[in-house]
Structure formats: structure tokens, C-alpha cells
Amino acid sequence: MNFCACAALRASFAQGNVLLLPMSSFRHPVSLMKSGWRFACRMLLAAVFFALLPGLPGCGGGASTAPVPLAALDGTAAANPVATTTTAATTTTTITTTATTTTLPVAFGEGTRQTWESAWVFFPGMATRIRLRDIPNGQTYPVLIFMHGCAGMASQEHTNWGSLLASLGMVVVMPDSFARSGRPVNCDDLTEGGGPYPQVHEMRLEEIAYASQQIRMQTWYDGKHLLLMGYSEGAIAAVRTPLAGFRGVIATSWTCTHWNVPALHGIYLPLDTPILTLRHEDDSWFPSAALDGNCADHMAGRPDATSLVVPGLGHGTFHDASAREAVIAFVQHLLDIP
């Protein structure tokens, strides 16, 4: 039985759904009859099947949908669950990431590894970006994962933030979501509007989870300072990830608000994760009333959360001195830099 079938069966059983397995599943075709004894036998066989299910090929133990501690991604745990939606199917499931190997887990979805391997890297003391393979060994660094916007990494906003953050002593890793084959563009720069591809938002969550896993296996990671930042579409992913253990999260150019799409509405980080959000007072990318809001509206119960609203019209925030200063202060605090 394949992984997807196992996951679906386990999910149905765990949720208490009534699942009537066709007798062909046991390779004993029997005509369906309404008599009570045959129904009882059928249910008994289903119960035995589920009891044996964890031992079947491709089926591990049950997975929780609770936030995943990043500390568990160091290889000490056999499996770490992440709630997401696979790109190979339209149904929501629970994926499991394994940290004992650098091979792409099947549950991450096709193309996720390519987003990591094609990442841009901004390195302390280097004037231009490099690739992951070019990171020098021999010293460890804090690391920040930067999730780019809906049109990719070409805009100067990405280069500006990457260079600034690297100047603070961090390795900035920017996975390339468009390294995926056939990855749709989920926005239109001309109309400044979002696109019709909701599955892209789930892809971005996968990219965060995979990058987090891979970074924890690198010799240049200091093992304790892993930060996350997202811009625009990347900021949506940054505040939606269920992963626990980030030293801090920065989200710029997003409102944390979508009244028509509950999955994109709010902040889903663990409450104790420090967060800084930045947005313009007037953002032409968010003209709809459905997007009218502020991340500050979703910060109740978060002891270390700050929202900065930049005056005026705009989308990117790097040009604003107060935004840059807020990011620098936030990062220095998280890195214990006096």
C-alpha cells in the first residue's frame, strides 16, 4: 500500500469517520450483502487492518498536527509532523519530515528540494550573493530564511534586505520558489493583484519546513539562531507556518488579514515566537476590503510582538528608515548583540 493511501486511511480512522473498506482491499472479493453477520465480519476485518496498519510498508506511527519544534529537526527524532497540503493532491493531509537524511521526503511535494538547492545566499562580508555550495566552512553563523514575494527574487527589495541582514552577521538563505517545475506566478505586477493559485501558499509552507530542516544539518549553522523573514507572499507564509522554535519572525508588506479566506487570516506562529511586522499605511496591493486590516489586530496573547505601520503609500518597506531601524533592532535583540 502506498504512502498516500496509508495516510488517508489513518486520517479517516483517527478522525472517527466510518470507513467501510471494500473487501477487495483484502484480496478476497465477496459479494456485498446486507445481512448482519457479514457486516459484522467486515467491520472486524477493518478493525484488524487498522491495528496492523502501523507495521505496513510506507505507514509509520500516527502523526500529530501540533506545531513542530525545530529542535526536533536535528535527527534525534524519527519523524516530525507538519500540517500542510501536498502539491501532488488536492486534499489536505499531514506530512512528515525526516532529518536523518538529506533526501527529499516524498511528502514534501515535487520540487521542494529544488527551491532549496537554487537558493540565493547573502553572506557576511561578501558584496554579492552566492550559492549554498559556496558557503565557506570553518565557522558557524546565525541563519535567516528569507521568503521572497509572489513574482520571485528579481526586485531590488530582496537584494536590499538580504544585504542588510547579512551585514548583521547572519547567513541569509533565500529559497527560490520558482525553481519548481511549472510553478505558477500567483500575482500580476501590472494590476498589483493576487492570482488564482491557492496551492502556491501551501508550497511556500513546504519550502519553509524543508529549508528549516536542511539548515539544521549544515556545519555553518550555529545551532541556536534560526530566524525567518517573508516579503509580501513570502510574509503570508512566514506568519502561517506552524513551526515552533524560530528565534524570531519578520513579516513585511502583508496585513495578516483576509476576511474571505480564513486560512490566510491571522497569525499562526506559536504564541511565544517573537514577531515583527511591517506594512505601509496605504498599500495599493491591498485595495480590497477583504484585505483591510493590520497584523497588530492578531497579536493578542503574544508577549513579544510588534507591528510597525509606515506612513504613506507603498508596498516594499526597505526604503523607509524607520522600517530598517526596526528590523535591525529586532535582529540585534534576538542575536543578543548589545
Short mmCIF file of C-alpha atoms in Angstrom, two decimals:
data_model
loop_
_atom_site.label_atom_id
_atom_site.label_comp_id
_atom_site.label_asym_id
_atom_site.label_seq_id
_atom_site.Cartn_x
_atom_site.Cartn_y
_atom_site.Cartn_z
CA MET A 1 0.00 0.00 0.00
CA ASN A 2 1.43 3.39 -0.90
CA PHE A 3 2.06 6.35 1.42
CA CYS A 4 -0.96 8.39 0.27
CA ALA A 5 -3.36 5.50 0.79
CA CYS A 6 -1.95 4.83 4.24
CA ALA A 7 -2.21 8.50 5.20
CA ALA A 8 -5.82 8.71 4.04
CA LEU A 9 -6.83 5.55 5.91
CA ARG A 10 -5.07 6.60 9.10
CA ALA A 11 -6.62 10.07 8.93
CA SER A 12 -10.14 8.71 8.48
CA PHE A 13 -9.73 6.32 11.40
CA ALA A 14 -8.14 8.95 13.65
CA GLN A 15 -10.97 11.37 13.00
CA GLY A 16 -13.58 8.78 13.92
CA ASN A 17 -15.04 8.61 10.45
CA VAL A 18 -16.97 5.47 9.49
CA LEU A 19 -14.81 3.79 6.89
CA LEU A 20 -16.22 0.77 5.03
CA LEU A 21 -13.32 -0.90 3.29
CA PRO A 22 -14.11 -2.78 0.09
CA MET A 23 -13.41 -6.46 0.52
CA SER A 24 -11.10 -6.23 -2.50
CA SER A 25 -8.69 -4.39 -0.23
CA PHE A 26 -8.04 -7.74 1.41
CA ARG A 27 -7.89 -9.50 -1.95
CA HIS A 28 -10.90 -11.66 -1.06
CA PRO A 29 -13.75 -10.43 -3.31
CA VAL A 30 -17.04 -11.10 -1.58
CA SER A 31 -20.45 -10.00 -2.72
CA LEU A 32 -21.80 -7.23 -0.57
CA MET A 33 -24.77 -8.44 1.46
CA LYS A 34 -26.92 -6.65 3.95
CA SER A 35 -27.06 -9.50 6.43
CA GLY A 36 -25.88 -8.56 9.90
CA TRP A 37 -23.20 -11.23 10.27
CA ARG A 38 -21.45 -10.22 7.05
CA PHE A 39 -21.49 -6.56 8.09
CA ALA A 40 -20.03 -7.51 11.48
CA CYS A 41 -17.28 -9.55 9.83
CA ARG A 42 -16.48 -6.72 7.51
CA MET A 43 -16.10 -4.25 10.39
CA LEU A 44 -14.00 -6.78 12.32
CA LEU A 45 -11.63 -7.11 9.37
CA ALA A 46 -11.38 -3.31 9.15
CA ALA A 47 -10.51 -3.13 12.85
CA VAL A 48 -7.78 -5.77 12.43
CA PHE A 49 -6.46 -3.92 9.39
CA PHE A 50 -6.13 -0.66 11.29
CA ALA A 51 -4.50 -2.44 14.22
CA LEU A 52 -1.82 -3.75 11.87
CA LEU A 53 -1.58 -0.56 9.80
CA PRO A 54 1.48 0.98 11.57
CA GLY A 55 3.54 -2.03 10.57
CA LEU A 56 2.68 -1.95 6.88
CA PRO A 57 5.29 -0.71 4.39
CA GLY A 58 5.09 3.06 3.97
CA CYS A 59 2.99 3.58 7.12
CA GLY A 60 4.70 4.93 10.19
CA GLY A 61 3.19 5.74 13.55
CA GLY A 62 0.47 8.31 13.96
CA ALA A 63 1.42 11.94 13.33
CA SER A 64 0.32 14.94 15.34
CA THR A 65 -0.70 18.21 13.73
CA ALA A 66 0.76 20.23 16.61
CA PRO A 67 3.47 22.81 15.82
CA VAL A 68 6.80 21.17 15.08
CA PRO A 69 9.72 22.16 17.32
CA LEU A 70 12.75 23.00 15.20
CA ALA A 71 14.87 21.32 17.86
CA ALA A 72 13.29 18.06 16.77
CA LEU A 73 14.63 18.51 13.25
CA ASP A 74 18.20 17.71 14.25
CA GLY A 75 17.93 13.99 13.59
CA THR A 76 17.18 12.93 17.16
CA ALA A 77 13.53 12.38 16.38
CA ALA A 78 12.44 9.80 13.85
CA ALA A 79 9.65 11.89 12.45
CA ASN A 80 8.37 15.43 12.79
CA PRO A 81 4.82 16.23 11.63
CA VAL A 82 3.89 19.40 9.79
CA ALA A 83 0.31 20.26 8.90
CA THR A 84 0.17 21.20 5.22
CA THR A 85 -1.33 20.31 1.86
CA THR A 86 0.67 18.26 -0.58
CA THR A 87 1.16 19.61 -4.10
CA ALA A 88 0.50 16.23 -5.63
CA ALA A 89 -3.08 16.12 -4.41
CA THR A 90 -5.92 18.47 -3.68
CA THR A 91 -6.75 17.04 -0.27
CA THR A 92 -5.27 18.24 2.99
CA THR A 93 -3.06 15.75 4.76
CA THR A 94 -0.27 15.65 7.31
CA ILE A 95 3.28 15.45 6.06
CA THR A 96 6.27 14.14 7.92
CA THR A 97 9.79 15.47 7.59
CA THR A 98 12.74 13.27 8.43
CA ALA A 99 16.03 14.81 9.48
CA THR A 100 18.19 11.70 9.23
CA THR A 101 18.80 12.18 5.53
CA THR A 102 19.13 14.99 3.01
CA THR A 103 16.94 13.12 0.53
CA LEU A 104 13.66 14.89 -0.22
CA PRO A 105 10.87 13.20 1.74
CA VAL A 106 8.07 12.15 -0.59
CA ALA A 107 5.50 14.06 1.46
CA PHE A 108 7.11 17.44 0.78
CA GLY A 109 5.82 17.53 -2.77
CA GLU A 110 7.67 17.51 -6.03
CA GLY A 111 10.05 20.40 -6.50
CA THR A 112 10.56 21.45 -2.88
CA ARG A 113 14.18 20.30 -2.86
CA GLN A 114 14.87 22.37 -5.97
CA THR A 115 13.71 25.53 -4.18
CA TRP A 116 16.39 24.90 -1.56
CA GLU A 117 19.17 23.92 -3.95
CA SER A 118 18.53 27.01 -6.10
CA ALA A 119 18.53 29.41 -3.15
CA TRP A 120 20.31 32.72 -3.17
CA VAL A 121 22.65 33.30 -0.24
CA PHE A 122 23.75 36.61 1.22
CA PHE A 123 26.88 36.04 3.30
CA PRO A 124 28.51 38.34 5.87
CA GLY A 125 31.33 40.36 4.32
CA MET A 126 30.50 39.44 0.72
CA ALA A 127 29.32 42.16 -1.65
CA THR A 128 27.40 39.85 -3.99
CA ARG A 129 25.10 36.91 -3.42
CA ILE A 130 26.40 33.35 -3.64
CA ARG A 131 25.02 29.81 -3.75
CA LEU A 132 24.71 27.31 -0.92
CA ARG A 133 27.67 25.30 -2.23
CA ASP A 134 29.87 28.40 -1.95
CA ILE A 135 29.35 28.98 1.77
CA PRO A 136 32.75 28.59 3.44
CA ASN A 137 33.18 26.09 6.26
CA GLY A 138 35.18 26.55 9.42
CA GLN A 139 32.89 28.98 11.22
CA THR A 140 29.26 28.96 12.35
CA TYR A 141 26.69 31.71 11.90
CA PRO A 142 23.13 32.66 12.76
CA VAL A 143 20.89 31.93 9.79
CA LEU A 144 17.82 33.70 8.44
CA ILE A 145 15.46 32.15 5.90
CA PHE A 146 14.04 34.85 3.62
CA MET A 147 10.84 34.02 1.72
CA HIS A 148 10.55 36.09 -1.45
CA GLY A 149 7.45 37.76 -2.89
CA CYS A 150 4.94 36.47 -5.42
CA ALA A 151 6.97 37.44 -8.52
CA GLY A 152 10.29 35.95 -7.43
CA MET A 153 13.57 37.42 -6.23
CA ALA A 154 14.31 39.85 -9.05
CA SER A 155 13.15 43.02 -7.28
CA GLN A 156 15.69 45.21 -5.51
CA GLU A 157 13.69 44.80 -2.30
CA HIS A 158 15.07 41.29 -1.89
CA THR A 159 18.67 42.23 -2.57
CA ASN A 160 18.44 45.21 -0.22
CA TRP A 161 17.05 43.23 2.68
CA GLY A 162 19.40 40.30 2.07
CA SER A 163 22.46 42.53 2.08
CA LEU A 164 21.37 44.44 5.19
CA LEU A 165 20.61 41.30 7.16
CA ALA A 166 23.91 39.69 6.15
CA SER A 167 25.73 42.81 7.36
CA LEU A 168 24.41 41.97 10.84
CA GLY A 169 26.43 38.76 10.82
CA MET A 170 23.84 36.32 9.52
CA VAL A 171 23.79 33.92 6.61
CA VAL A 172 20.65 34.83 4.68
CA VAL A 173 19.19 31.92 2.68
CA MET A 174 16.53 32.83 0.11
CA PRO A 175 14.87 29.69 -1.35
CA ASP A 176 13.73 30.13 -4.96
CA SER A 177 10.10 29.04 -5.17
CA PHE A 178 10.20 29.32 -8.96
CA ALA A 179 12.80 26.58 -9.20
CA ARG A 180 9.81 24.24 -9.08
CA SER A 181 8.84 22.93 -12.50
CA GLY A 182 5.61 24.52 -13.65
CA ARG A 183 5.31 26.75 -10.60
CA PRO A 184 2.59 29.33 -11.40
CA VAL A 185 3.02 33.05 -10.75
CA ASN A 186 0.40 33.91 -8.18
CA CYS A 187 0.19 37.65 -8.88
CA ASP A 188 0.18 40.27 -11.60
CA ASP A 189 2.69 43.10 -11.23
CA LEU A 190 0.79 45.24 -13.73
CA THR A 191 -2.53 45.13 -11.89
CA GLU A 192 -0.97 44.58 -8.44
CA GLY A 193 -3.40 41.77 -7.82
CA GLY A 194 -3.20 38.26 -6.45
CA GLY A 195 -3.53 35.20 -8.64
CA PRO A 196 -5.90 32.24 -8.72
CA TYR A 197 -3.49 29.63 -7.39
CA PRO A 198 -4.21 28.96 -3.70
CA GLN A 199 -1.97 25.88 -3.79
CA VAL A 200 1.03 28.21 -4.01
CA HIS A 201 0.51 29.23 -0.38
CA GLU A 202 0.86 25.60 0.68
CA MET A 203 4.01 25.26 -1.44
CA ARG A 204 5.53 28.17 0.48
CA LEU A 205 4.88 26.42 3.80
CA GLU A 206 6.64 23.34 2.47
CA GLU A 207 9.62 25.47 1.45
CA ILE A 208 9.95 26.89 4.96
CA ALA A 209 9.77 23.44 6.53
CA TYR A 210 12.30 21.95 4.12
CA ALA A 211 14.75 24.85 4.42
CA SER A 212 14.50 24.69 8.22
CA GLN A 213 15.30 21.01 8.14
CA GLN A 214 18.24 21.39 5.81
CA ILE A 215 19.78 24.32 7.67
CA ARG A 216 19.90 22.33 10.90
CA MET A 217 22.17 19.81 9.17
CA GLN A 218 24.70 22.37 7.92
CA THR A 219 28.12 22.76 9.53
CA TRP A 220 27.94 26.53 9.12
CA TYR A 221 24.76 26.89 11.20
CA ASP A 222 25.43 27.92 14.81
CA GLY A 223 22.68 25.62 16.08
CA LYS A 224 20.70 28.18 18.06
CA HIS A 225 19.84 31.25 15.99
CA LEU A 226 17.40 30.47 13.18
CA LEU A 227 15.22 33.37 12.05
CA LEU A 228 12.55 33.70 9.39
CA MET A 229 11.54 36.69 7.27
CA GLY A 230 9.00 37.00 4.48
CA TYR A 231 8.13 39.70 1.98
CA SER A 232 4.60 40.04 0.57
CA GLU A 233 3.54 36.50 -0.48
CA GLY A 234 6.52 35.24 1.50
CA ALA A 235 5.26 37.14 4.54
CA ILE A 236 1.94 35.30 4.29
CA ALA A 237 3.86 32.04 4.60
CA ALA A 238 6.03 33.38 7.41
CA VAL A 239 3.06 34.12 9.67
CA ARG A 240 1.23 30.92 8.70
CA THR A 241 3.93 28.35 9.40
CA PRO A 242 3.16 26.06 12.34
CA LEU A 243 6.85 25.50 13.08
CA ALA A 244 7.93 26.32 16.61
CA GLY A 245 11.48 27.23 17.56
CA PHE A 246 12.30 30.16 15.33
CA ARG A 247 14.30 32.72 17.26
CA GLY A 248 12.08 35.35 15.66
CA VAL A 249 9.95 36.08 12.60
CA ILE A 250 9.72 39.24 10.48
CA ALA A 251 6.85 39.78 8.04
CA THR A 252 6.85 42.78 5.73
CA SER A 253 4.25 44.01 3.22
CA TRP A 254 1.33 41.94 4.44
CA THR A 255 -1.72 42.76 6.57
CA CYS A 256 -2.27 39.33 8.18
CA THR A 257 -5.85 39.83 7.02
CA HIS A 258 -8.10 38.07 4.54
CA TRP A 259 -11.74 38.12 5.57
CA ASN A 260 -12.75 35.88 2.65
CA VAL A 261 -10.07 33.21 3.13
CA PRO A 262 -9.81 32.02 6.75
CA ALA A 263 -6.61 30.07 6.08
CA LEU A 264 -4.82 33.32 5.21
CA HIS A 265 -6.38 35.32 8.04
CA GLY A 266 -4.35 35.85 11.19
CA ILE A 267 -1.02 34.72 12.62
CA TYR A 268 -0.45 31.01 13.16
CA LEU A 269 3.01 31.07 14.72
CA PRO A 270 3.30 29.74 18.27
CA LEU A 271 2.37 32.47 20.74
CA ASP A 272 5.86 32.64 22.24
CA THR A 273 7.61 33.27 18.90
CA PRO A 274 8.85 36.89 18.72
CA ILE A 275 7.41 38.65 15.68
CA LEU A 276 7.86 41.99 13.95
CA THR A 277 5.51 43.04 11.16
CA LEU A 278 5.87 45.96 8.76
CA ARG A 279 3.40 47.44 6.30
CA HIS A 280 2.54 50.72 4.63
CA GLU A 281 -0.39 52.77 5.82
CA ASP A 282 -1.70 52.72 2.26
CA ASP A 283 -0.76 49.72 0.12
CA SER A 284 -2.08 49.56 -3.46
CA TRP A 285 -1.65 45.78 -3.45
CA PHE A 286 -4.39 45.51 -0.84
CA PRO A 287 -7.27 47.70 -2.06
CA SER A 288 -9.97 45.16 -1.27
CA ALA A 289 -11.96 45.43 1.94
CA ALA A 290 -11.24 41.73 2.42
CA LEU A 291 -7.57 42.56 2.95
CA ASP A 292 -8.18 45.65 5.06
CA GLY A 293 -6.54 45.13 8.41
CA ASN A 294 -3.31 45.08 10.34
CA CYS A 295 -1.17 42.33 11.83
CA ALA A 296 -1.47 44.15 15.16
CA ASP A 297 -5.11 43.05 15.23
CA HIS A 298 -3.90 39.44 15.60
CA MET A 299 -1.19 39.88 18.25
CA ALA A 300 -3.28 39.35 21.38
CA GLY A 301 -1.57 36.92 23.73
CA ARG A 302 1.83 37.37 22.08
CA PRO A 303 4.29 38.77 24.64
CA ASP A 304 6.95 39.74 22.07
CA ALA A 305 5.08 41.14 19.08
CA THR A 306 5.47 44.49 17.35
CA SER A 307 3.66 45.99 14.37
CA LEU A 308 5.07 48.99 12.51
CA VAL A 309 2.90 50.92 10.06
CA VAL A 310 4.96 53.01 7.65
CA PRO A 311 3.27 56.30 6.69
CA GLY A 312 2.20 56.91 3.11
CA LEU A 313 1.68 54.80 0.01
CA GLY A 314 3.90 51.84 -0.83
CA HIS A 315 4.41 48.10 -0.72
CA GLY A 316 8.08 47.35 -0.09
CA THR A 317 9.36 48.80 3.18
CA PHE A 318 13.15 48.79 2.83
CA HIS A 319 13.25 52.39 1.59
CA ASP A 320 11.84 53.61 4.91
CA ALA A 321 14.45 54.39 7.55
CA SER A 322 12.12 53.54 10.43
CA ALA A 323 11.44 50.10 8.92
CA ARG A 324 15.16 49.36 8.53
CA GLU A 325 15.88 50.56 12.05
CA ALA A 326 13.09 48.40 13.47
CA VAL A 327 14.41 45.31 11.70
CA ILE A 328 17.99 45.97 12.81
CA ALA A 329 16.94 46.47 16.44
CA PHE A 330 14.75 43.35 16.37
CA VAL A 331 17.52 41.17 14.94
CA GLN A 332 20.19 42.52 17.28
CA HIS A 333 17.92 41.79 20.23
CA LEU A 334 17.36 38.22 19.05
CA LEU A 335 21.07 37.65 18.43
CA ASP A 336 22.00 39.15 21.80
CA ILE A 337 24.03 41.87 20.12
CA PRO A 338 24.48 44.83 22.52
#
